[in-house]
Amino acid sequence: MGQNAVFKKVCFHGVLNERTGYGIHGTRFVEALEKYIPVDRNGQEGDVHITLVDVVSIQNIQERLPYPSICYSVWESTEYPAWFIEKLKLFDQLWVPSEWQRACSIAQGIPEEFVKVVPEGVDPDIYKPGKGPYRGADASSSRPFTFLHIGQWQPRKSTLEIIQAYQKAFPLSKDPLGQITRLQLSVDTLFPSDTYKSTEERLAAHGINDPRISVIHFEEREAYIRRLQSA
């Protein structure tokens, strides 16, 4: 694809939801893209095809989409599984969000010219301090100081270690009523790597009984944004 290529419509392939990382990523990516060019969401029409896919789901792709076809993937390890490398033969480019991931890709044998960096953006209308009670940097003037942890409860995200670090840094014995600090957990997962059915079950299984810790289940987007801005 040359620099002078002109596309009139993009065909996007991927998950669109508000419950998973890739679903949220895909939804926001399409919304931003549609500000500049029409997008056919999970359809067939487009001058260029962009597939936002994780290294597991890519195994379900069995045939090549029309040229030009781009695989956009976010990966957090230094190496891809062998099947991912094999599936890249169905695409014309690999997009990654960082120079680090590009370097890891090239180190694994993917040609330099095949890998392009397309950074992920930050929406300043969302990721900004709100008017909530914890906006101030001085915790003494806005107690209790509330920590917010968001992300599926998974070993690779160190969820348990984050909770344990909070308890170690702020012992319950010094703040039994939660007047100094609190911790909110938005860590429900649709893809558990254990046998538990809820965040509450996981806390109990690990012997965590701390009244300062509250569990936030999946919220509607507006409520989620307000929580982010007030943390």
C-alpha positions as CSV (number, residue, x, y, z in Angstrom):
1,M,0.0,0.0,0.0
2,G,1.6,3.2,-1.1
3,Q,1.5,6.6,0.6
4,N,-0.7,7.9,-2.2
5,A,-3.4,5.3,-1.8
6,V,-6.9,6.8,-1.4
7,F,-9.6,4.8,0.3
8,K,-13.3,5.8,0.3
9,K,-14.5,3.2,2.8
10,V,-13.1,0.9,5.4
11,C,-14.4,-2.6,6.2
12,F,-13.8,-3.4,9.9
13,H,-13.8,-6.9,11.3
14,G,-13.8,-7.4,15.1
15,V,-15.7,-7.6,18.3
16,L,-17.7,-4.5,19.3
17,N,-18.9,-4.4,22.9
18,E,-18.4,-2.7,26.3
19,R,-17.3,-5.8,28.3
20,T,-14.0,-7.0,27.0
21,G,-10.7,-5.2,26.2
22,Y,-10.8,-6.0,22.5
23,G,-14.5,-5.2,22.4
24,I,-14.0,-1.7,23.9
25,H,-10.8,-1.2,21.8
26,G,-12.8,-2.1,18.6
27,T,-15.7,0.1,19.5
28,R,-13.6,3.1,20.2
29,F,-11.4,2.5,17.2
30,V,-14.4,2.4,14.8
31,E,-16.0,5.5,16.4
32,A,-12.8,7.4,15.9
33,L,-12.3,6.1,12.3
34,E,-15.8,7.0,11.3
35,K,-15.0,10.7,12.0
36,Y,-12.8,10.5,8.9
37,I,-14.1,7.8,6.6
38,P,-17.2,5.6,6.3
39,V,-16.8,2.2,8.0
40,D,-18.7,-1.0,7.3
41,R,-18.8,-2.7,10.6
42,N,-18.3,-6.5,10.3
43,G,-19.6,-6.4,6.7
44,Q,-18.0,-7.0,3.4
45,E,-17.8,-3.6,1.7
46,G,-14.6,-1.5,1.8
47,D,-11.5,-0.5,-0.1
48,V,-9.4,-1.8,2.8
49,H,-10.1,-4.4,5.4
50,I,-8.9,-4.0,9.0
51,T,-9.2,-6.9,11.4
52,L,-8.8,-6.2,15.1
53,V,-8.1,-9.6,16.6
54,D,-6.3,-11.2,19.5
55,V,-3.8,-14.0,19.2
56,V,-6.3,-16.6,20.2
57,S,-9.3,-15.6,18.1
58,I,-7.1,-15.3,15.0
59,Q,-7.2,-19.1,14.8
60,N,-10.8,-18.8,13.6
61,I,-9.7,-16.9,10.5
62,Q,-9.5,-19.5,7.6
63,E,-9.4,-17.4,4.4
64,R,-7.8,-14.3,3.1
65,L,-9.8,-11.1,2.9
66,P,-9.6,-8.9,-0.2
67,Y,-6.4,-6.9,-0.6
68,P,-5.4,-4.8,1.2
69,S,-6.0,-6.6,4.4
70,I,-4.6,-5.5,7.7
71,C,-4.3,-7.4,11.0
72,Y,-4.3,-5.0,14.0
73,S,-3.3,-6.8,17.2
74,V,-2.3,-5.8,20.7
75,W,-0.1,-8.3,22.4
76,E,1.6,-8.1,25.8
77,S,4.3,-10.8,25.5
78,T,7.7,-10.7,23.9
79,E,6.7,-13.6,21.6
80,Y,3.7,-14.6,19.6
81,P,2.4,-18.2,19.5
82,A,3.5,-20.1,16.3
83,W,-0.1,-20.2,15.0
84,F,-0.3,-16.4,15.0
85,I,2.8,-16.1,12.8
86,E,1.3,-18.6,10.4
87,K,-2.0,-16.8,10.2
88,L,-0.3,-13.5,9.3
89,K,0.1,-15.1,5.8
90,L,-3.6,-14.2,5.3
91,F,-2.8,-10.5,5.7
92,D,-0.8,-7.8,4.0
93,Q,0.2,-5.8,7.1
94,L,0.4,-6.1,10.8
95,W,-0.5,-3.1,12.9
96,V,0.7,-2.8,16.5
97,P,0.2,0.0,19.0
98,S,3.8,0.5,20.1
99,E,7.4,0.5,19.0
100,W,8.1,-2.1,21.7
101,Q,5.6,-4.5,20.1
102,R,7.0,-3.8,16.7
103,A,10.5,-4.6,17.9
104,C,9.3,-7.8,19.4
105,S,7.6,-8.8,16.2
106,I,10.6,-8.2,14.1
107,A,12.8,-10.1,16.5
108,Q,10.5,-13.1,16.0
109,G,11.1,-13.0,12.2
110,I,8.3,-10.8,10.9
111,P,9.7,-8.6,8.1
112,E,10.2,-4.9,9.2
113,E,8.2,-3.6,6.2
114,F,5.3,-5.8,7.2
115,V,4.9,-4.2,10.7
116,K,3.5,-0.7,11.2
117,V,2.9,1.2,14.5
118,V,-0.5,2.7,14.9
119,P,-0.6,4.1,18.4
120,E,-3.8,4.0,20.5
121,G,-5.2,7.4,21.4
122,V,-6.5,8.9,24.6
123,D,-9.8,10.8,24.6
124,P,-9.2,14.0,26.7
125,D,-13.0,14.4,27.1
126,I,-13.0,11.1,29.1
127,Y,-9.7,10.8,30.7
128,K,-9.7,13.9,32.8
129,P,-10.4,14.8,36.5
130,G,-14.0,15.1,37.2
131,K,-15.8,17.0,39.9
132,G,-15.9,14.2,42.4
133,P,-14.7,14.3,46.0
134,Y,-11.3,12.7,45.3
135,R,-10.1,15.2,42.6
136,G,-7.6,16.9,44.9
137,A,-4.0,15.8,45.0
138,D,-3.8,16.4,48.8
139,A,-5.4,13.3,50.4
140,S,-5.6,15.0,53.7
141,S,-8.3,17.4,52.3
142,S,-10.3,14.7,50.6
143,R,-10.4,11.6,52.8
144,P,-10.9,8.8,52.3
145,F,-8.5,8.6,49.4
146,T,-10.0,6.0,47.0
147,F,-7.9,3.8,44.8
148,L,-9.6,2.3,41.7
149,H,-8.4,-0.8,40.0
150,I,-9.9,-1.8,36.7
151,G,-9.2,-4.9,34.7
152,Q,-10.3,-8.5,34.5
153,W,-9.1,-10.7,37.4
154,Q,-6.3,-12.7,35.8
155,P,-2.9,-13.9,36.9
156,R,-1.3,-12.1,34.0
157,K,-2.8,-8.8,35.3
158,S,-1.5,-9.4,38.8
159,T,-4.9,-8.6,40.3
160,L,-4.3,-10.5,43.6
161,E,-0.8,-8.9,44.0
162,I,-2.3,-5.4,43.5
163,I,-4.8,-6.1,46.3
164,Q,-2.2,-7.5,48.6
165,A,0.1,-4.5,47.8
166,Y,-2.7,-2.2,48.9
167,Q,-3.2,-4.1,52.1
168,K,0.5,-4.1,52.9
169,A,0.9,-0.4,52.1
170,F,-2.2,0.5,54.1
171,P,-2.7,-2.0,57.0
172,L,-6.3,-2.5,58.0
173,S,-5.2,-2.3,61.7
174,K,-4.3,1.4,61.2
175,D,-7.6,2.2,59.4
176,P,-10.3,-0.2,60.5
177,L,-13.2,2.1,59.4
178,G,-11.7,3.0,56.0
179,Q,-11.5,6.7,56.9
180,I,-8.1,7.1,55.3
181,T,-8.1,4.9,52.2
182,R,-10.4,2.6,50.3
183,L,-10.0,0.3,47.3
184,Q,-12.6,-0.2,44.6
185,L,-12.3,-3.2,42.4
186,S,-13.8,-3.4,38.9
187,V,-12.3,-6.8,38.0
188,D,-15.2,-9.0,36.9
189,T,-14.1,-11.3,34.1
190,L,-16.0,-13.0,31.3
191,F,-13.1,-15.4,30.8
192,P,-12.1,-16.8,34.2
193,S,-8.8,-18.7,34.5
194,D,-10.1,-20.3,37.8
195,T,-13.2,-22.1,39.0
196,Y,-14.8,-19.1,40.8
197,K,-18.0,-17.4,39.6
198,S,-17.5,-13.9,41.0
199,T,-15.0,-11.4,42.3
200,E,-16.5,-12.0,45.8
201,E,-15.8,-15.7,45.6
202,R,-12.2,-15.0,44.5
203,L,-11.6,-12.6,47.4
204,A,-13.0,-15.1,49.9
205,A,-10.9,-17.9,48.4
206,H,-7.7,-15.9,49.0
207,G,-8.7,-15.0,52.5
208,I,-9.3,-11.3,51.8
209,N,-11.9,-9.9,54.1
210,D,-11.3,-6.1,54.1
211,P,-14.3,-3.8,54.6
212,R,-12.4,-1.0,52.8
213,I,-12.5,-3.1,49.6
214,S,-15.6,-2.8,47.5
215,V,-16.5,-4.7,44.4
216,I,-17.8,-2.8,41.4
217,H,-19.6,-5.0,38.8
218,F,-19.9,-4.2,35.1
219,E,-21.3,-0.7,34.8
220,E,-23.0,1.2,32.0
221,R,-20.5,3.4,30.1
222,E,-21.7,6.7,31.6
223,A,-21.3,5.4,35.2
224,Y,-17.9,3.9,34.3
225,I,-16.7,7.2,33.0
226,R,-17.9,9.1,36.0
227,R,-16.0,6.6,38.3
228,L,-12.8,7.0,36.3
229,Q,-13.0,10.8,36.5
230,S,-13.6,10.8,40.2
231,A,-10.8,8.4,41.2
